[in-house]
Tab-separated table of C-alpha atoms and ligand atoms in Angstrom:
chain	number	residue	atom	x	y	z
E	259	MET	CA	0.000	0.000	0.000
E	260	ARG	CA	1.100	3.564	-0.616
E	261	ALA	CA	0.478	4.250	3.072
E	262	MET	CA	-1.085	7.544	4.034
E	263	ARG	CA	0.477	9.759	6.701
E	264	LEU	CA	-1.636	10.475	9.757
E	265	ASP	CA	-1.416	14.288	9.407
E	266	TYR	CA	-2.458	14.084	5.727
E	267	PHE	CA	-5.392	11.864	6.617
E	268	VAL	CA	-6.588	14.082	9.513
E	269	ALA	CA	-6.283	17.219	7.359
E	270	HIS	CA	-8.321	15.703	4.503
E	271	ALA	CA	-10.935	14.152	6.763
E	272	THR	CA	-11.521	17.378	8.719
E	273	GLY	CA	-10.838	20.081	6.123
E	274	LEU	CA	-8.133	21.544	8.378
E	275	THR	CA	-4.687	22.515	7.127
E	276	ARG	CA	-1.778	20.100	7.576
E	277	SER	CA	-0.310	22.269	10.345
E	278	GLN	CA	-3.651	22.500	12.186
E	279	ALA	CA	-3.922	18.725	11.907
E	280	ARG	CA	-0.408	18.358	13.323
E	281	ASP	CA	-1.430	20.591	16.264
E	282	LEU	CA	-4.368	18.313	17.034
E	283	ILE	CA	-2.118	15.270	16.858
E	284	ARG	CA	0.457	16.933	19.154
E	285	ARG	CA	-2.269	17.779	21.656
E	286	GLY	CA	-3.326	14.114	21.839
E	287	ALA	CA	-6.801	14.760	20.373
E	288	VAL	CA	-6.238	12.070	17.731
E	289	ARG	CA	-6.308	8.356	18.472
E	290	VAL	CA	-5.290	5.610	16.080
E	291	ASP	CA	-7.288	2.535	17.080
E	292	GLY	CA	-6.814	2.512	20.870
E	293	GLN	CA	-3.671	4.659	21.056
E	294	ALA	CA	-3.386	8.428	21.384
E	295	SER	CA	-0.898	9.183	18.636
E	296	VAL	CA	1.546	12.038	18.707
E	297	ARG	CA	3.373	11.107	15.510
E	298	ALA	CA	2.163	13.157	12.559
E	299	ASN	CA	4.240	11.014	10.183
E	300	LEU	CA	2.715	7.718	11.352
E	301	ARG	CA	1.865	5.606	8.271
E	302	LEU	CA	-1.681	4.283	8.395
E	303	SER	CA	-2.511	0.828	7.145
E	304	GLY	CA	-5.811	-0.605	8.385
E	305	GLU	CA	-6.506	1.453	11.478
E	306	THR	CA	-9.485	3.596	12.472
E	307	VAL	CA	-8.585	7.173	13.371
E	308	TYR	CA	-10.610	9.048	15.991
E	309	LEU	CA	-10.754	12.765	16.693
E	310	ASP	CA	-12.092	13.460	20.167
E	311	ASP	CA	-13.612	9.957	20.122
E	312	ALA	CA	-15.429	10.372	16.759
E	313	PRO	CA	-14.175	8.132	13.926
E	314	LEU	CA	-12.863	10.111	10.946
E	315	ALA	CA	-13.471	9.274	7.277
E	316	LEU	CA	-12.320	10.937	4.083
E	317	PRO	CA	-14.991	13.015	2.315
E	318	GLY	CA	-16.162	12.381	-1.235
E	319	HIS	CA	-15.938	9.219	-3.257
E	320	GLN	CA	-12.903	6.972	-3.305
E	321	TYR	CA	-11.423	5.533	-6.510
E	322	LEU	CA	-8.603	3.014	-6.089
E	323	MET	CA	-6.673	0.438	-8.064
E	324	LEU	CA	-5.725	-2.762	-6.267
E	325	HIS	CA	-3.319	-5.482	-7.340
E	326	LYS	CA	-5.362	-8.474	-6.236
E	327	PRO	CA	-3.421	-11.544	-5.125
E	328	THR	CA	-4.802	-15.089	-5.307
E	329	GLY	CA	-6.806	-16.273	-2.299
E	330	VAL	CA	-8.678	-12.963	-1.922
E	331	VAL	CA	-12.339	-12.561	-2.913
E	332	CYS	CA	-13.844	-9.475	-4.555
E	333	SER	CA	-17.055	-9.592	-2.506
E	334	THR	CA	-17.068	-7.252	0.460
E	335	ASP	CA	-17.991	-9.911	3.000
E	336	ASP	CA	-16.918	-13.548	2.996
E	337	PRO	CA	-16.778	-15.844	6.002
E	338	GLY	CA	-14.109	-18.104	4.500
E	339	HIS	CA	-11.603	-15.813	2.755
E	340	ARG	CA	-9.854	-12.486	2.974
E	341	THR	CA	-11.700	-9.876	0.923
E	342	VAL	CA	-10.336	-7.025	-1.181
E	343	LEU	CA	-11.544	-4.628	1.537
E	344	ASP	CA	-9.235	-6.302	4.056
E	345	LEU	CA	-6.359	-4.886	1.954
E	346	ILE	CA	-7.632	-1.287	2.205
E	347	PRO	CA	-7.346	1.032	5.244
E	348	THR	CA	-10.526	1.178	7.308
E	349	ALA	CA	-10.710	4.933	6.786
E	350	LEU	CA	-11.244	4.449	3.050
E	351	ARG	CA	-13.631	1.497	3.177
E	352	ARG	CA	-16.988	3.242	3.557
E	353	ASP	CA	-19.274	2.099	0.678
E	354	LEU	CA	-16.269	0.719	-1.178
E	355	HIS	CA	-17.000	-2.083	-3.647
E	356	SER	CA	-15.231	-3.577	-6.630
E	357	ALA	CA	-16.221	-2.550	-10.152
E	358	GLY	CA	-16.438	-6.111	-11.478
E	359	ARG	CA	-15.003	-9.227	-9.935
E	360	LEU	CA	-12.085	-11.561	-10.367
E	361	ASP	CA	-12.122	-15.221	-9.341
E	362	LEU	CA	-10.406	-16.318	-6.138
E	363	ASP	CA	-7.431	-17.660	-8.110
E	364	THR	CA	-7.168	-14.719	-10.572
E	365	THR	CA	-4.631	-11.948	-9.942
E	366	GLY	CA	-4.381	-8.398	-11.213
E	367	LEU	CA	-6.285	-5.175	-11.567
E	368	VAL	CA	-9.383	-4.544	-9.477
E	369	LEU	CA	-10.945	-1.087	-9.428
E	370	LEU	CA	-12.565	-0.165	-6.119
E	371	THR	CA	-14.894	2.758	-5.565
E	372	SER	CA	-17.657	4.121	-3.367
E	373	ASP	CA	-19.307	5.670	-6.454
E	374	GLY	CA	-22.040	3.311	-7.666
E	375	GLN	CA	-22.719	5.226	-10.889
E	376	TRP	CA	-19.064	5.130	-11.843
E	377	SER	CA	-18.775	1.379	-11.215
E	378	HIS	CA	-21.988	0.820	-13.150
E	379	ARG	CA	-20.387	2.390	-16.229
E	380	ILE	CA	-17.604	-0.191	-15.986
E	381	THR	CA	-19.744	-3.239	-15.300
E	382	SER	CA	-22.928	-2.541	-17.262
E	383	PRO	CA	-23.396	-5.021	-20.129
E	384	ASN	CA	-24.385	-2.047	-22.297
E	385	THR	CA	-21.098	-0.132	-22.091
E	386	HIS	CA	-18.850	-2.956	-23.403
E	387	CYS	CA	-15.922	-1.756	-21.315
E	388	PRO	CA	-12.816	-3.686	-22.509
E	389	LYS	CA	-10.839	-5.776	-20.027
E	390	ARG	CA	-7.427	-7.160	-20.939
E	391	TYR	CA	-6.219	-10.438	-19.459
E	392	ARG	CA	-2.931	-12.302	-19.662
E	393	VAL	CA	-3.894	-15.932	-19.940
E	394	ASP	CA	-1.660	-18.986	-19.443
E	395	VAL	CA	-3.071	-22.219	-20.766
E	396	ALA	CA	-2.273	-25.911	-20.386
E	397	ARG	CA	-1.844	-26.799	-24.069
E	398	PRO	CA	-0.306	-24.961	-27.046
E	399	LEU	CA	-2.747	-22.586	-28.731
E	400	THR	CA	-3.615	-23.383	-32.325
E	401	PRO	CA	-4.308	-20.755	-35.014
E	402	ALA	CA	-7.857	-22.156	-35.260
E	403	ALA	CA	-8.430	-21.667	-31.529
E	404	LEU	CA	-7.144	-18.081	-31.680
E	405	GLU	CA	-9.430	-17.348	-34.613
E	406	GLN	CA	-12.433	-18.807	-32.753
E	407	LEU	CA	-11.678	-16.747	-29.642
E	408	ALA	CA	-11.418	-13.605	-31.743
E	409	VAL	CA	-14.647	-14.179	-33.647
E	410	GLY	CA	-16.701	-15.451	-30.711
E	411	VAL	CA	-17.329	-18.841	-29.114
E	412	VAL	CA	-20.394	-20.507	-27.631
E	413	LEU	CA	-19.923	-21.168	-23.928
E	414	ARG	CA	-21.302	-24.186	-22.108
E	415	ASP	CA	-24.800	-23.466	-20.744
E	416	ASP	CA	-25.073	-20.208	-22.731
E	417	PRO	CA	-26.290	-20.225	-26.347
E	418	THR	CA	-25.289	-16.602	-27.144
E	419	PRO	CA	-21.800	-16.458	-28.693
E	420	THR	CA	-19.246	-14.244	-27.001
E	421	ARG	CA	-18.648	-10.826	-28.541
E	422	PRO	CA	-15.616	-10.423	-30.807
E	423	ALA	CA	-12.431	-10.288	-28.739
E	424	SER	CA	-8.931	-9.062	-29.369
E	425	VAL	CA	-6.314	-11.818	-29.207
E	426	GLN	CA	-2.541	-11.506	-29.108
E	427	LEU	CA	-0.372	-14.617	-28.940
E	428	LEU	CA	2.606	-14.124	-26.575
E	429	SER	CA	3.983	-17.686	-26.591
E	430	ASP	CA	2.722	-21.204	-27.355
E	431	THR	CA	0.755	-21.257	-24.129
E	432	ARG	CA	0.282	-17.568	-23.292
E	433	LEU	CA	-1.979	-14.934	-24.814
E	434	ASN	CA	-3.422	-11.530	-24.173
E	435	LEU	CA	-7.193	-11.592	-24.478
E	436	THR	CA	-9.294	-8.434	-24.416
E	437	ILE	CA	-13.007	-8.982	-23.907
E	438	SER	CA	-15.811	-6.458	-23.651
E	439	GLU	CA	-18.253	-8.516	-21.600
E	440	GLY	CA	-18.212	-9.869	-18.065
E	441	ARG	CA	-19.956	-13.207	-18.067
E	442	TYR	CA	-19.381	-15.618	-15.201
E	443	HIS	CA	-15.853	-17.173	-15.442
E	444	GLN	CA	-15.847	-15.882	-19.011
E	445	VAL	CA	-12.170	-16.249	-19.889
E	446	LYS	CA	-11.892	-19.727	-18.413
E	447	ARG	CA	-15.054	-20.821	-20.223
E	448	MET	CA	-13.862	-19.296	-23.506
E	449	LEU	CA	-10.627	-21.266	-23.346
E	450	ALA	CA	-12.553	-24.415	-22.383
E	451	ALA	CA	-14.782	-23.848	-25.424
E	452	VAL	CA	-11.724	-24.115	-27.695
E	453	GLY	CA	-10.503	-27.285	-25.980
E	454	ASN	CA	-7.916	-25.735	-23.682
E	455	HIS	CA	-7.630	-25.030	-19.957
E	456	VAL	CA	-6.577	-21.869	-18.108
E	457	VAL	CA	-3.756	-22.468	-15.624
E	458	ALA	CA	-3.166	-18.824	-14.631
E	459	LEU	CA	-5.169	-15.662	-15.204
E	460	HIS	CA	-4.123	-12.072	-14.608
E	461	ARG	CA	-6.064	-8.888	-15.428
E	462	GLU	CA	-3.796	-6.201	-16.829
E	463	ALA	CA	-6.203	-3.412	-17.758
E	464	ILE	CA	-9.781	-2.157	-17.574
E	465	GLY	CA	-10.580	0.387	-20.266
E	466	ALA	CA	-7.646	2.793	-20.477
E	467	VAL	CA	-6.509	2.072	-16.902
E	468	ALA	CA	-3.619	-0.402	-16.725
E	469	LEU	CA	-2.291	-1.981	-13.547
E	470	ASP	CA	0.953	-0.240	-12.519
E	471	ALA	CA	3.888	-2.506	-13.311
E	472	ASP	CA	5.524	-1.578	-9.993
E	473	LEU	CA	2.470	-2.045	-7.762
E	474	PRO	CA	3.125	-5.230	-5.796
E	475	GLU	CA	0.397	-7.829	-5.177
E	476	GLY	CA	-1.847	-6.868	-2.281
E	477	GLN	CA	-1.049	-3.140	-2.655
E	478	TRP	CA	-3.289	-0.299	-3.792
E	479	ARG	CA	-3.112	3.311	-4.867
E	480	ALA	CA	-5.619	6.092	-5.489
E	481	LEU	CA	-6.566	6.639	-9.153
E	482	SER	CA	-5.611	9.952	-10.725
E	483	ARG	CA	-8.288	12.415	-11.847
E	484	SER	CA	-7.641	11.577	-15.499
E	485	GLU	CA	-7.930	7.830	-14.822
E	486	ILE	CA	-11.260	8.402	-13.046
E	487	ASP	CA	-12.495	10.581	-15.894
E	488	THR	CA	-11.850	7.934	-18.555
E	489	PHE	CA	-15.014	6.211	-17.312
E	490	GLN	CA	-17.229	9.325	-17.338
Y	45	URA	N1	-12.752	-14.549	-16.500
Y	45	URA	C1	-12.583	-15.605	-15.660
Y	45	URA	O1	-12.777	-16.741	-16.049
Y	45	URA	N2	-12.164	-15.353	-14.411
Y	45	URA	C2	-11.883	-14.112	-13.945
Y	45	URA	O2	-11.484	-13.955	-12.787
Y	45	URA	C3	-12.068	-13.033	-14.821
Y	45	URA	C4	-12.505	-13.270	-16.106
């Protein structure tokens, strides 16, 4: 995580200046979880910050990119697994949800937001937002299979062919696949439909927003204004 400093967080949550926030921290008015904190440069990870016993939250909507590791679910509540929200500081979690989901064993880009209209533009079947995946498969890919994936395949239990996809072969058993739908387990089912099997799946991009190459698994960062605006 690009951890947020305590004084920055208090200033943004309260509308005070950084130096006013530092004053509050020095005076012991700010608690981080149970502890009165006097360190303005404390790096927050998952803690709740209180000012005079009231929990603080950042105003406005949040827009984040997360590098999802395997073993983490995209739902916000799961009794059996860690969720994507467990990787985000408590202060940012209010109303946060993922704009589309990845399977438990899929890694890569997840966009998280508290803005339901914004996430709807990404996930709505009507907007055809492209999502690019790096796909590793069990058996060498044939030209015929690549052609079928590009044109559209019929998935098991679903008579409507998939929309045309963009396909780029990276090696015998690796491809980039860009799809503009979000059907259940779509990539895995597409590869099954051409007689192959996905062994690893990683999402690299959603629309014009690509996962930072230097963002480690399990880490997040806030989206820039221009990244947010690409989905307006
Ligand atoms: N398609 C899949 O099969 N799984 C994912 O996690 C995403 C797309």
